[in-house]
Amino acid sequence: MPKNNQMTDYKKVFDNSLSPVVVFDTSFSVVTCNQSYEKLVGLKKTSMVGRTLLDALNSGNDEQNEQLLASFRRVIESKQPDRIPLLRYDWQSPGESGNSAGESRYWAVVKAPVLDDQGNVEYILNQPSDITELVNLKDKNYPSSLGITNSNDQFDQHISFLDLLSSERARIHELFKQPPGFICILSGDDYRFEMANQAYTELVAQYDIVGKTLVEAIPKVEEQGLVALVDEVVRSGQPYSAHALEFYAYPEGETKPRKTFVDFIFQPITDTSGKVTGIFVQGHDVTEAHNLTQTVSYQATHDPLTGLFNRRELQKRSTELANKKGSQALIYLDLDHFKIINDRCGHNAGDELLVQVADALQKETQRGFLSRVGVMSSLCCYLITPQIRHSGLQKL
């Protein structure tokens, strides 16, 4: 969760944004708004907070009121943003002339849901734009000498085009957020996060990264060599990919880093002159698949009881050693009267003895190769490479 100073920074960004924003709850009461919204409607936040939409900003027209409220209901029901490209809502700010003077107000409105931890709509962000002057342009008659035409059909086409752009922008934004793989875009010489989807923020365990540089956003990213990789992509202009790269994330509040394995590609983004201006990063968290592969590989080469290498791995290593120059030593061990232990004390006791013998051998032969070659017996083998010497084995 963001720290208190981060929350303060968010509030400053919200209050100073040039885009007017007002926040409603699901009963359509004003929760808060920023300074741009205060200027747009000509009211102070203190006079609006706690009041319902129709109480604070009533158009006086039931049809217009219902059209706006219907948009709010669609957001709550669908849990998706709702856009109204052209809405007539004749609300008048204090001191303005009434509708009797022929004044009409037109808006382009975007509403977006804010969900709680259970996935239910808790708040609605309302972002209106006053497009009254734009709408009024279509009724103006310009001198023919100016060569300006603005028919009703052309105006409707402009509005439809703007709505299409807004829809496509929202669609692309949603598509960027939803892929199961992680995606982010780094821009500029300092590798600043321009965009990052949820999968990426979860991977790095850092959720407040957009606008920050790579070094600022991700702890110890330089120590892990990722900055050097990005530098090389920028220098060469060539993409770089990796398979099952070990990556450590540092979640806030946790004492130990979280190790993951990722497949990824760093793709350079170039301008029209071919200069690299950013990096597109995409990939997948393959930790589960990597760990499964490691487990299967271990099980295929090790004895499940003692943890020593199994007969198959012994045969493989023996073939490799036979093809090398130099000499090697082989010790073949058998525990005398082991069957008596199994018969008198039980197989659990026999298994425990094998484990203890294996542990003892591993402590004394840390640079050797130990293998259990018998399934029901106690047979073990010890291979010694030429680099290992032991006085008790020199006669071999």
Short mmCIF file of C-alpha atoms in Angstrom, two decimals:
data_model
loop_
_atom_site.label_atom_id
_atom_site.label_comp_id
_atom_site.label_asym_id
_atom_site.label_seq_id
_atom_site.Cartn_x
_atom_site.Cartn_y
_atom_site.Cartn_z
CA MET A 1 0.00 0.00 0.00
CA PRO A 2 1.24 3.54 -0.67
CA LYS A 3 2.84 5.35 2.24
CA ASN A 4 1.30 8.50 3.70
CA ASN A 5 3.67 10.79 1.81
CA GLN A 6 2.74 8.99 -1.42
CA MET A 7 -0.96 9.53 -0.69
CA THR A 8 -0.18 13.21 -0.20
CA ASP A 9 1.55 13.29 -3.59
CA TYR A 10 -1.47 11.62 -5.23
CA LYS A 11 -3.75 14.26 -3.71
CA LYS A 12 -1.55 17.03 -5.08
CA VAL A 13 -1.63 15.49 -8.55
CA PHE A 14 -5.43 15.11 -8.35
CA ASP A 15 -6.00 18.66 -7.11
CA ASN A 16 -3.69 20.26 -9.70
CA SER A 17 -4.75 18.22 -12.71
CA LEU A 18 -5.90 20.35 -15.65
CA SER A 19 -8.66 17.80 -16.36
CA PRO A 20 -11.83 18.45 -14.33
CA VAL A 21 -12.71 15.44 -12.15
CA VAL A 22 -15.48 14.92 -9.61
CA VAL A 23 -15.93 11.75 -7.55
CA PHE A 24 -19.39 10.39 -6.74
CA ASP A 25 -20.42 7.46 -4.56
CA THR A 26 -23.02 4.94 -5.72
CA SER A 27 -25.85 7.07 -4.33
CA PHE A 28 -24.68 9.85 -6.70
CA SER A 29 -23.46 12.08 -3.85
CA VAL A 30 -20.33 14.20 -4.33
CA VAL A 31 -17.32 12.77 -2.47
CA THR A 32 -14.65 15.18 -3.70
CA CYS A 33 -13.48 17.10 -6.74
CA ASN A 34 -10.36 18.86 -7.96
CA GLN A 35 -9.68 22.55 -8.58
CA SER A 36 -10.31 22.30 -12.33
CA TYR A 37 -13.80 21.00 -11.66
CA GLU A 38 -14.48 23.87 -9.23
CA LYS A 39 -13.54 26.35 -11.96
CA LEU A 40 -15.65 24.51 -14.54
CA VAL A 41 -18.88 24.62 -12.54
CA GLY A 42 -18.18 27.83 -10.60
CA LEU A 43 -18.72 26.23 -7.18
CA LYS A 44 -16.43 25.46 -4.26
CA LYS A 45 -15.85 21.89 -3.28
CA THR A 46 -17.09 22.57 0.24
CA SER A 47 -20.50 23.59 -1.13
CA MET A 48 -20.85 20.36 -3.16
CA VAL A 49 -19.40 17.55 -1.00
CA GLY A 50 -22.17 15.44 0.54
CA ARG A 51 -24.86 16.73 -1.80
CA THR A 52 -26.41 14.58 -4.51
CA LEU A 53 -25.88 15.30 -8.19
CA LEU A 54 -29.40 16.61 -8.71
CA ASP A 55 -29.23 18.67 -5.54
CA ALA A 56 -25.94 20.36 -6.39
CA LEU A 57 -26.06 20.43 -10.20
CA ASN A 58 -29.67 20.09 -11.35
CA SER A 59 -30.35 21.03 -14.96
CA GLY A 60 -34.00 21.69 -14.24
CA ASN A 61 -34.91 19.38 -17.12
CA ASP A 62 -36.15 15.90 -16.21
CA GLU A 63 -35.10 14.39 -19.54
CA GLN A 64 -31.57 15.77 -19.28
CA ASN A 65 -31.29 14.69 -15.63
CA GLU A 66 -32.40 11.16 -16.48
CA GLN A 67 -29.94 10.86 -19.37
CA LEU A 68 -27.06 11.72 -17.04
CA LEU A 69 -28.26 9.44 -14.23
CA ALA A 70 -28.70 6.57 -16.71
CA SER A 71 -25.03 6.83 -17.56
CA PHE A 72 -24.11 6.50 -13.86
CA ARG A 73 -26.32 3.42 -13.57
CA ARG A 74 -24.61 1.80 -16.56
CA VAL A 75 -21.24 2.23 -14.87
CA ILE A 76 -22.49 0.56 -11.68
CA GLU A 77 -24.16 -2.32 -13.50
CA SER A 78 -21.41 -3.04 -16.04
CA LYS A 79 -18.40 -2.04 -13.88
CA GLN A 80 -17.03 -0.48 -17.08
CA PRO A 81 -16.44 3.14 -18.15
CA ASP A 82 -19.30 4.92 -19.89
CA ARG A 83 -18.95 7.77 -22.40
CA ILE A 84 -21.41 10.36 -23.60
CA PRO A 85 -19.85 12.17 -26.57
CA LEU A 86 -22.52 14.86 -26.70
CA LEU A 87 -24.86 15.66 -23.82
CA ARG A 88 -27.09 18.70 -23.47
CA TYR A 89 -27.25 19.57 -19.77
CA ASP A 90 -28.35 23.15 -19.19
CA TRP A 91 -26.98 23.65 -15.71
CA GLN A 92 -26.14 27.24 -14.98
CA SER A 93 -23.40 28.29 -12.58
CA PRO A 94 -24.22 31.07 -10.07
CA GLY A 95 -24.51 34.47 -11.66
CA GLU A 96 -25.13 33.16 -15.19
CA SER A 97 -28.27 33.94 -17.12
CA GLY A 98 -31.01 31.28 -17.14
CA ASN A 99 -32.16 29.16 -20.02
CA SER A 100 -34.81 31.75 -20.81
CA ALA A 101 -32.02 33.74 -22.46
CA GLY A 102 -31.49 30.93 -24.93
CA GLU A 103 -28.30 29.65 -23.25
CA SER A 104 -27.73 25.92 -23.70
CA ARG A 105 -24.85 23.88 -22.26
CA TYR A 106 -23.26 20.90 -24.02
CA TRP A 107 -20.83 18.40 -22.54
CA ALA A 108 -18.66 15.43 -23.44
CA VAL A 109 -18.62 13.18 -20.38
CA VAL A 110 -16.56 10.15 -19.39
CA LYS A 111 -17.33 8.14 -16.25
CA ALA A 112 -15.09 5.40 -14.84
CA PRO A 113 -15.74 2.98 -11.97
CA VAL A 114 -13.47 2.60 -8.93
CA LEU A 115 -13.82 -0.90 -7.51
CA ASP A 116 -13.38 -2.05 -3.92
CA ASP A 117 -11.47 -5.17 -2.81
CA GLN A 118 -14.51 -7.35 -3.56
CA GLY A 119 -14.77 -6.04 -7.13
CA ASN A 120 -17.86 -3.90 -6.52
CA VAL A 121 -18.20 -0.29 -7.65
CA GLU A 122 -17.37 1.97 -4.72
CA TYR A 123 -16.89 5.32 -6.45
CA ILE A 124 -17.47 6.83 -9.89
CA LEU A 125 -14.99 9.25 -11.47
CA ASN A 126 -16.82 11.80 -13.61
CA GLN A 127 -14.75 13.79 -16.12
CA PRO A 128 -16.85 16.37 -18.00
CA SER A 129 -15.67 18.68 -20.77
CA ASP A 130 -17.69 21.77 -21.67
CA ILE A 131 -17.99 21.70 -25.49
CA THR A 132 -20.70 24.36 -25.74
CA GLU A 133 -18.55 26.69 -27.85
CA LEU A 134 -17.66 23.84 -30.20
CA VAL A 135 -21.32 22.98 -30.67
CA ASN A 136 -22.25 26.62 -31.26
CA LEU A 137 -19.70 26.85 -34.08
CA LYS A 138 -21.92 24.79 -36.34
CA ASP A 139 -24.61 27.51 -36.26
CA LYS A 140 -22.26 30.32 -37.20
CA ASN A 141 -22.22 31.71 -40.75
CA TYR A 142 -18.68 32.51 -41.86
CA PRO A 143 -17.99 34.80 -44.83
CA SER A 144 -17.48 32.73 -47.97
CA SER A 145 -14.13 34.46 -48.48
CA LEU A 146 -12.75 32.55 -45.48
CA GLY A 147 -13.45 29.25 -47.16
CA ILE A 148 -14.82 27.78 -43.91
CA THR A 149 -17.75 25.39 -44.00
CA ASN A 150 -19.21 23.68 -41.00
CA SER A 151 -22.47 21.93 -41.86
CA ASN A 152 -24.52 19.93 -39.39
CA ASP A 153 -23.42 16.74 -41.09
CA GLN A 154 -19.76 17.72 -40.77
CA PHE A 155 -20.22 18.56 -37.10
CA ASP A 156 -21.89 15.22 -36.43
CA GLN A 157 -19.01 13.51 -38.19
CA HIS A 158 -16.51 15.38 -35.98
CA ILE A 159 -18.35 14.29 -32.84
CA SER A 160 -18.54 10.69 -34.05
CA PHE A 161 -14.84 10.74 -34.88
CA LEU A 162 -13.93 12.09 -31.43
CA ASP A 163 -16.10 9.43 -29.83
CA LEU A 164 -14.41 6.76 -31.94
CA LEU A 165 -10.97 8.00 -30.86
CA SER A 166 -12.06 7.95 -27.23
CA SER A 167 -13.45 4.44 -27.59
CA GLU A 168 -10.31 3.14 -29.27
CA ARG A 169 -8.09 4.81 -26.67
CA ALA A 170 -10.06 3.16 -23.88
CA ARG A 171 -10.03 -0.18 -25.72
CA ILE A 172 -6.25 -0.09 -26.22
CA HIS A 173 -5.78 0.86 -22.57
CA GLU A 174 -7.88 -2.12 -21.47
CA LEU A 175 -6.07 -4.46 -23.85
CA PHE A 176 -2.74 -3.26 -22.45
CA LYS A 177 -3.83 -3.98 -18.89
CA GLN A 178 -5.38 -7.40 -19.41
CA PRO A 179 -2.75 -9.71 -21.01
CA PRO A 180 -1.65 -12.54 -18.68
CA GLY A 181 1.95 -11.75 -19.55
CA PHE A 182 3.71 -8.69 -18.20
CA ILE A 183 4.16 -5.57 -20.36
CA CYS A 184 5.76 -2.21 -19.78
CA ILE A 185 7.24 0.66 -21.77
CA LEU A 186 10.42 2.49 -20.74
CA SER A 187 11.03 5.90 -22.31
CA GLY A 188 13.92 8.32 -22.48
CA ASP A 189 17.58 8.13 -21.58
CA ASP A 190 16.80 7.45 -17.92
CA TYR A 191 14.41 4.56 -18.72
CA ARG A 192 11.30 6.08 -17.19
CA PHE A 193 8.15 3.95 -16.92
CA GLU A 194 5.58 5.28 -19.40
CA MET A 195 3.15 2.39 -19.00
CA ALA A 196 2.99 -0.87 -17.05
CA ASN A 197 0.20 -3.42 -16.81
CA GLN A 198 -0.96 -5.17 -13.65
CA ALA A 199 1.00 -8.34 -14.40
CA TYR A 200 4.23 -6.33 -14.47
CA THR A 201 3.58 -4.46 -11.23
CA GLU A 202 2.75 -7.75 -9.53
CA LEU A 203 5.96 -9.30 -10.87
CA VAL A 204 8.20 -6.55 -9.49
CA ALA A 205 6.00 -6.12 -6.36
CA GLN A 206 6.03 -2.34 -6.88
CA TYR A 207 2.70 -0.69 -7.73
CA ASP A 208 3.63 2.99 -7.93
CA ILE A 209 6.07 2.94 -10.83
CA VAL A 210 4.59 4.91 -13.74
CA GLY A 211 6.56 8.14 -14.08
CA LYS A 212 9.56 6.80 -12.18
CA THR A 213 12.86 5.69 -13.65
CA LEU A 214 13.80 2.01 -13.73
CA VAL A 215 16.36 2.53 -10.94
CA GLU A 216 13.91 4.50 -8.80
CA ALA A 217 11.03 2.08 -9.21
CA ILE A 218 12.63 -1.35 -8.72
CA PRO A 219 14.95 -2.05 -5.76
CA LYS A 220 18.42 -3.44 -6.62
CA VAL A 221 17.62 -3.57 -10.33
CA GLU A 222 21.19 -2.53 -11.18
CA GLU A 223 22.68 -5.27 -9.00
CA GLN A 224 20.65 -7.84 -10.92
CA GLY A 225 22.13 -6.68 -14.22
CA LEU A 226 18.89 -5.52 -15.85
CA VAL A 227 20.04 -1.95 -16.38
CA ALA A 228 23.13 -3.22 -18.18
CA LEU A 229 20.92 -5.34 -20.44
CA VAL A 230 18.74 -2.34 -21.30
CA ASP A 231 21.88 -0.26 -21.97
CA GLU A 232 23.07 -2.89 -24.44
CA VAL A 233 19.70 -2.95 -26.24
CA VAL A 234 19.83 0.84 -26.62
CA ARG A 235 23.47 0.74 -27.75
CA SER A 236 23.00 -2.06 -30.29
CA GLY A 237 19.45 -1.33 -31.37
CA GLN A 238 18.83 -5.07 -31.27
CA PRO A 239 16.25 -6.93 -29.12
CA TYR A 240 17.40 -9.10 -26.23
CA SER A 241 15.56 -12.14 -24.93
CA ALA A 242 16.14 -14.48 -22.00
CA HIS A 243 14.67 -17.76 -20.81
CA ALA A 244 14.02 -18.56 -17.13
CA LEU A 245 16.10 -15.59 -15.94
CA GLU A 246 16.34 -15.44 -12.16
CA PHE A 247 14.79 -12.22 -10.82
CA TYR A 248 14.40 -11.00 -7.24
CA ALA A 249 11.48 -8.78 -6.26
CA TYR A 250 11.39 -6.87 -2.98
CA PRO A 251 7.79 -6.55 -1.76
CA GLU A 252 7.27 -3.77 0.72
CA GLY A 253 6.90 -5.08 4.26
CA GLU A 254 8.57 -8.43 3.59
CA THR A 255 11.98 -9.20 5.08
CA LYS A 256 13.18 -11.53 2.32
CA PRO A 257 13.21 -10.98 -1.45
CA ARG A 258 10.88 -13.04 -3.61
CA LYS A 259 12.70 -15.12 -6.23
CA THR A 260 11.01 -15.63 -9.58
CA PHE A 261 12.04 -16.90 -13.00
CA VAL A 262 10.95 -15.03 -16.12
CA ASP A 263 11.01 -15.34 -19.89
CA PHE A 264 11.20 -11.89 -21.46
CA ILE A 265 12.24 -9.80 -24.43
CA PHE A 266 13.52 -6.22 -24.50
CA GLN A 267 12.42 -4.70 -27.82
CA PRO A 268 13.89 -1.30 -28.80
CA ILE A 269 11.45 1.45 -29.80
CA THR A 270 12.83 3.73 -32.50
CA ASP A 271 11.80 7.06 -34.01
CA THR A 272 11.66 7.85 -37.73
CA SER A 273 15.41 8.43 -37.81
CA GLY A 274 16.14 5.03 -36.28
CA LYS A 275 17.21 6.38 -32.89
CA VAL A 276 16.20 4.23 -29.92
CA THR A 277 13.83 6.31 -27.78
CA GLY A 278 12.48 3.61 -25.47
CA ILE A 279 12.18 -0.07 -24.66
CA PHE A 280 9.12 -2.29 -24.95
CA VAL A 281 9.30 -5.09 -22.37
CA GLN A 282 7.12 -8.18 -22.52
CA GLY A 283 7.31 -11.64 -21.03
CA HIS A 284 5.91 -14.22 -18.65
CA ASP A 285 6.50 -15.37 -15.10
CA VAL A 286 7.62 -18.99 -15.57
CA THR A 287 8.52 -19.69 -11.95
CA GLU A 288 6.03 -22.52 -11.53
CA ALA A 289 7.05 -24.23 -14.78
CA HIS A 290 10.75 -23.77 -13.99
CA ASN A 291 10.40 -25.24 -10.51
CA LEU A 292 8.42 -28.16 -11.90
CA THR A 293 11.11 -28.80 -14.49
CA GLN A 294 13.80 -28.70 -11.80
CA THR A 295 11.82 -31.12 -9.64
CA VAL A 296 11.28 -33.56 -12.49
CA SER A 297 14.95 -33.32 -13.44
CA TYR A 298 16.02 -33.98 -9.86
CA GLN A 299 13.69 -36.94 -9.52
CA ALA A 300 15.01 -38.40 -12.78
CA THR A 301 18.63 -38.34 -11.59
CA HIS A 302 18.44 -38.90 -7.80
CA ASP A 303 17.52 -41.70 -5.44
CA PRO A 304 14.36 -40.68 -3.56
CA LEU A 305 15.52 -42.18 -0.23
CA THR A 306 19.13 -41.04 0.19
CA GLY A 307 19.22 -38.08 -2.18
CA LEU A 308 22.27 -39.60 -3.89
CA PHE A 309 22.50 -39.88 -7.67
CA ASN A 310 20.74 -42.94 -9.09
CA ARG A 311 22.00 -45.75 -11.35
CA ARG A 312 20.97 -43.93 -14.54
CA GLU A 313 23.01 -40.85 -13.66
CA LEU A 314 25.95 -43.06 -12.61
CA GLN A 315 25.97 -44.71 -16.03
CA LYS A 316 25.86 -41.29 -17.73
CA ARG A 317 28.72 -39.90 -15.63
CA SER A 318 30.77 -43.08 -16.11
CA THR A 319 30.50 -42.73 -19.88
CA GLU A 320 31.59 -39.10 -19.67
CA LEU A 321 34.57 -39.94 -17.46
CA ALA A 322 35.60 -42.83 -19.73
CA ASN A 323 35.94 -40.40 -22.63
CA LYS A 324 38.21 -38.06 -20.65
CA LYS A 325 41.96 -38.29 -20.45
CA GLY A 326 43.55 -39.21 -17.14
CA SER A 327 42.61 -41.68 -14.47
CA GLN A 328 39.68 -41.91 -12.10
CA ALA A 329 39.04 -44.01 -9.03
CA LEU A 330 35.92 -46.02 -8.28
CA ILE A 331 34.87 -47.33 -4.88
CA TYR A 332 32.13 -49.94 -4.67
CA LEU A 333 30.63 -50.20 -1.18
CA ASP A 334 28.37 -52.84 0.32
CA LEU A 335 27.04 -52.85 3.88
CA ASP A 336 27.63 -56.30 5.32
CA HIS A 337 24.66 -58.14 6.84
CA PHE A 338 22.27 -55.36 5.81
CA LYS A 339 19.51 -57.92 5.21
CA ILE A 340 19.65 -58.86 8.89
CA ILE A 341 18.88 -55.27 9.87
CA ASN A 342 15.86 -55.18 7.57
CA ASP A 343 14.63 -58.58 8.84
CA ARG A 344 15.08 -57.94 12.56
CA CYS A 345 14.52 -54.17 12.87
CA GLY A 346 12.24 -53.52 9.94
CA HIS A 347 12.66 -51.72 6.65
CA ASN A 348 12.24 -48.29 8.26
CA ALA A 349 15.35 -48.93 10.33
CA GLY A 350 17.18 -50.16 7.23
CA ASP A 351 16.18 -47.03 5.32
CA GLU A 352 17.37 -44.83 8.18
CA LEU A 353 20.73 -46.60 8.19
CA LEU A 354 21.13 -46.01 4.46
CA VAL A 355 20.34 -42.32 4.91
CA GLN A 356 22.90 -41.98 7.71
CA VAL A 357 25.59 -43.75 5.67
CA ALA A 358 24.83 -41.53 2.67
CA ASP A 359 25.07 -38.39 4.82
CA ALA A 360 28.37 -39.52 6.30
CA LEU A 361 29.84 -40.23 2.85
CA GLN A 362 28.68 -36.88 1.49
CA LYS A 363 30.43 -35.04 4.33
CA GLU A 364 33.71 -36.79 3.54
CA THR A 365 33.49 -36.65 -0.23
CA GLN A 366 32.12 -33.22 -1.04
CA ARG A 367 33.92 -33.04 -4.39
CA GLY A 368 33.13 -36.57 -5.44
CA PHE A 369 30.17 -38.29 -7.01
CA LEU A 370 28.02 -40.56 -4.86
CA SER A 371 25.42 -42.89 -6.26
CA ARG A 372 23.06 -45.53 -4.91
CA VAL A 373 22.93 -48.32 -7.47
CA GLY A 374 20.75 -50.89 -5.69
CA VAL A 375 16.98 -50.57 -5.30
CA MET A 376 16.53 -52.95 -2.33
CA SER A 377 20.20 -53.28 -1.37
CA SER A 378 22.73 -50.92 0.16
CA LEU A 379 25.16 -50.74 -2.74
CA CYS A 380 26.79 -47.34 -3.35
CA CYS A 381 29.50 -46.16 -5.70
CA TYR A 382 32.02 -43.37 -5.35
CA LEU A 383 33.75 -41.88 -8.35
CA ILE A 384 36.85 -39.78 -7.80
CA THR A 385 38.16 -37.40 -10.44
CA PRO A 386 41.92 -36.89 -10.85
CA GLN A 387 41.69 -33.57 -8.99
CA ILE A 388 40.71 -35.34 -5.73
CA ARG A 389 43.27 -37.24 -3.70
CA HIS A 390 42.92 -39.31 -0.52
CA SER A 391 45.74 -41.20 1.18
CA GLY A 392 43.56 -44.20 1.86
CA LEU A 393 42.77 -44.55 -1.88
CA GLN A 394 46.21 -44.17 -3.38
CA LYS A 395 46.65 -47.95 -3.76
CA LEU A 396 43.71 -47.97 -6.15
#
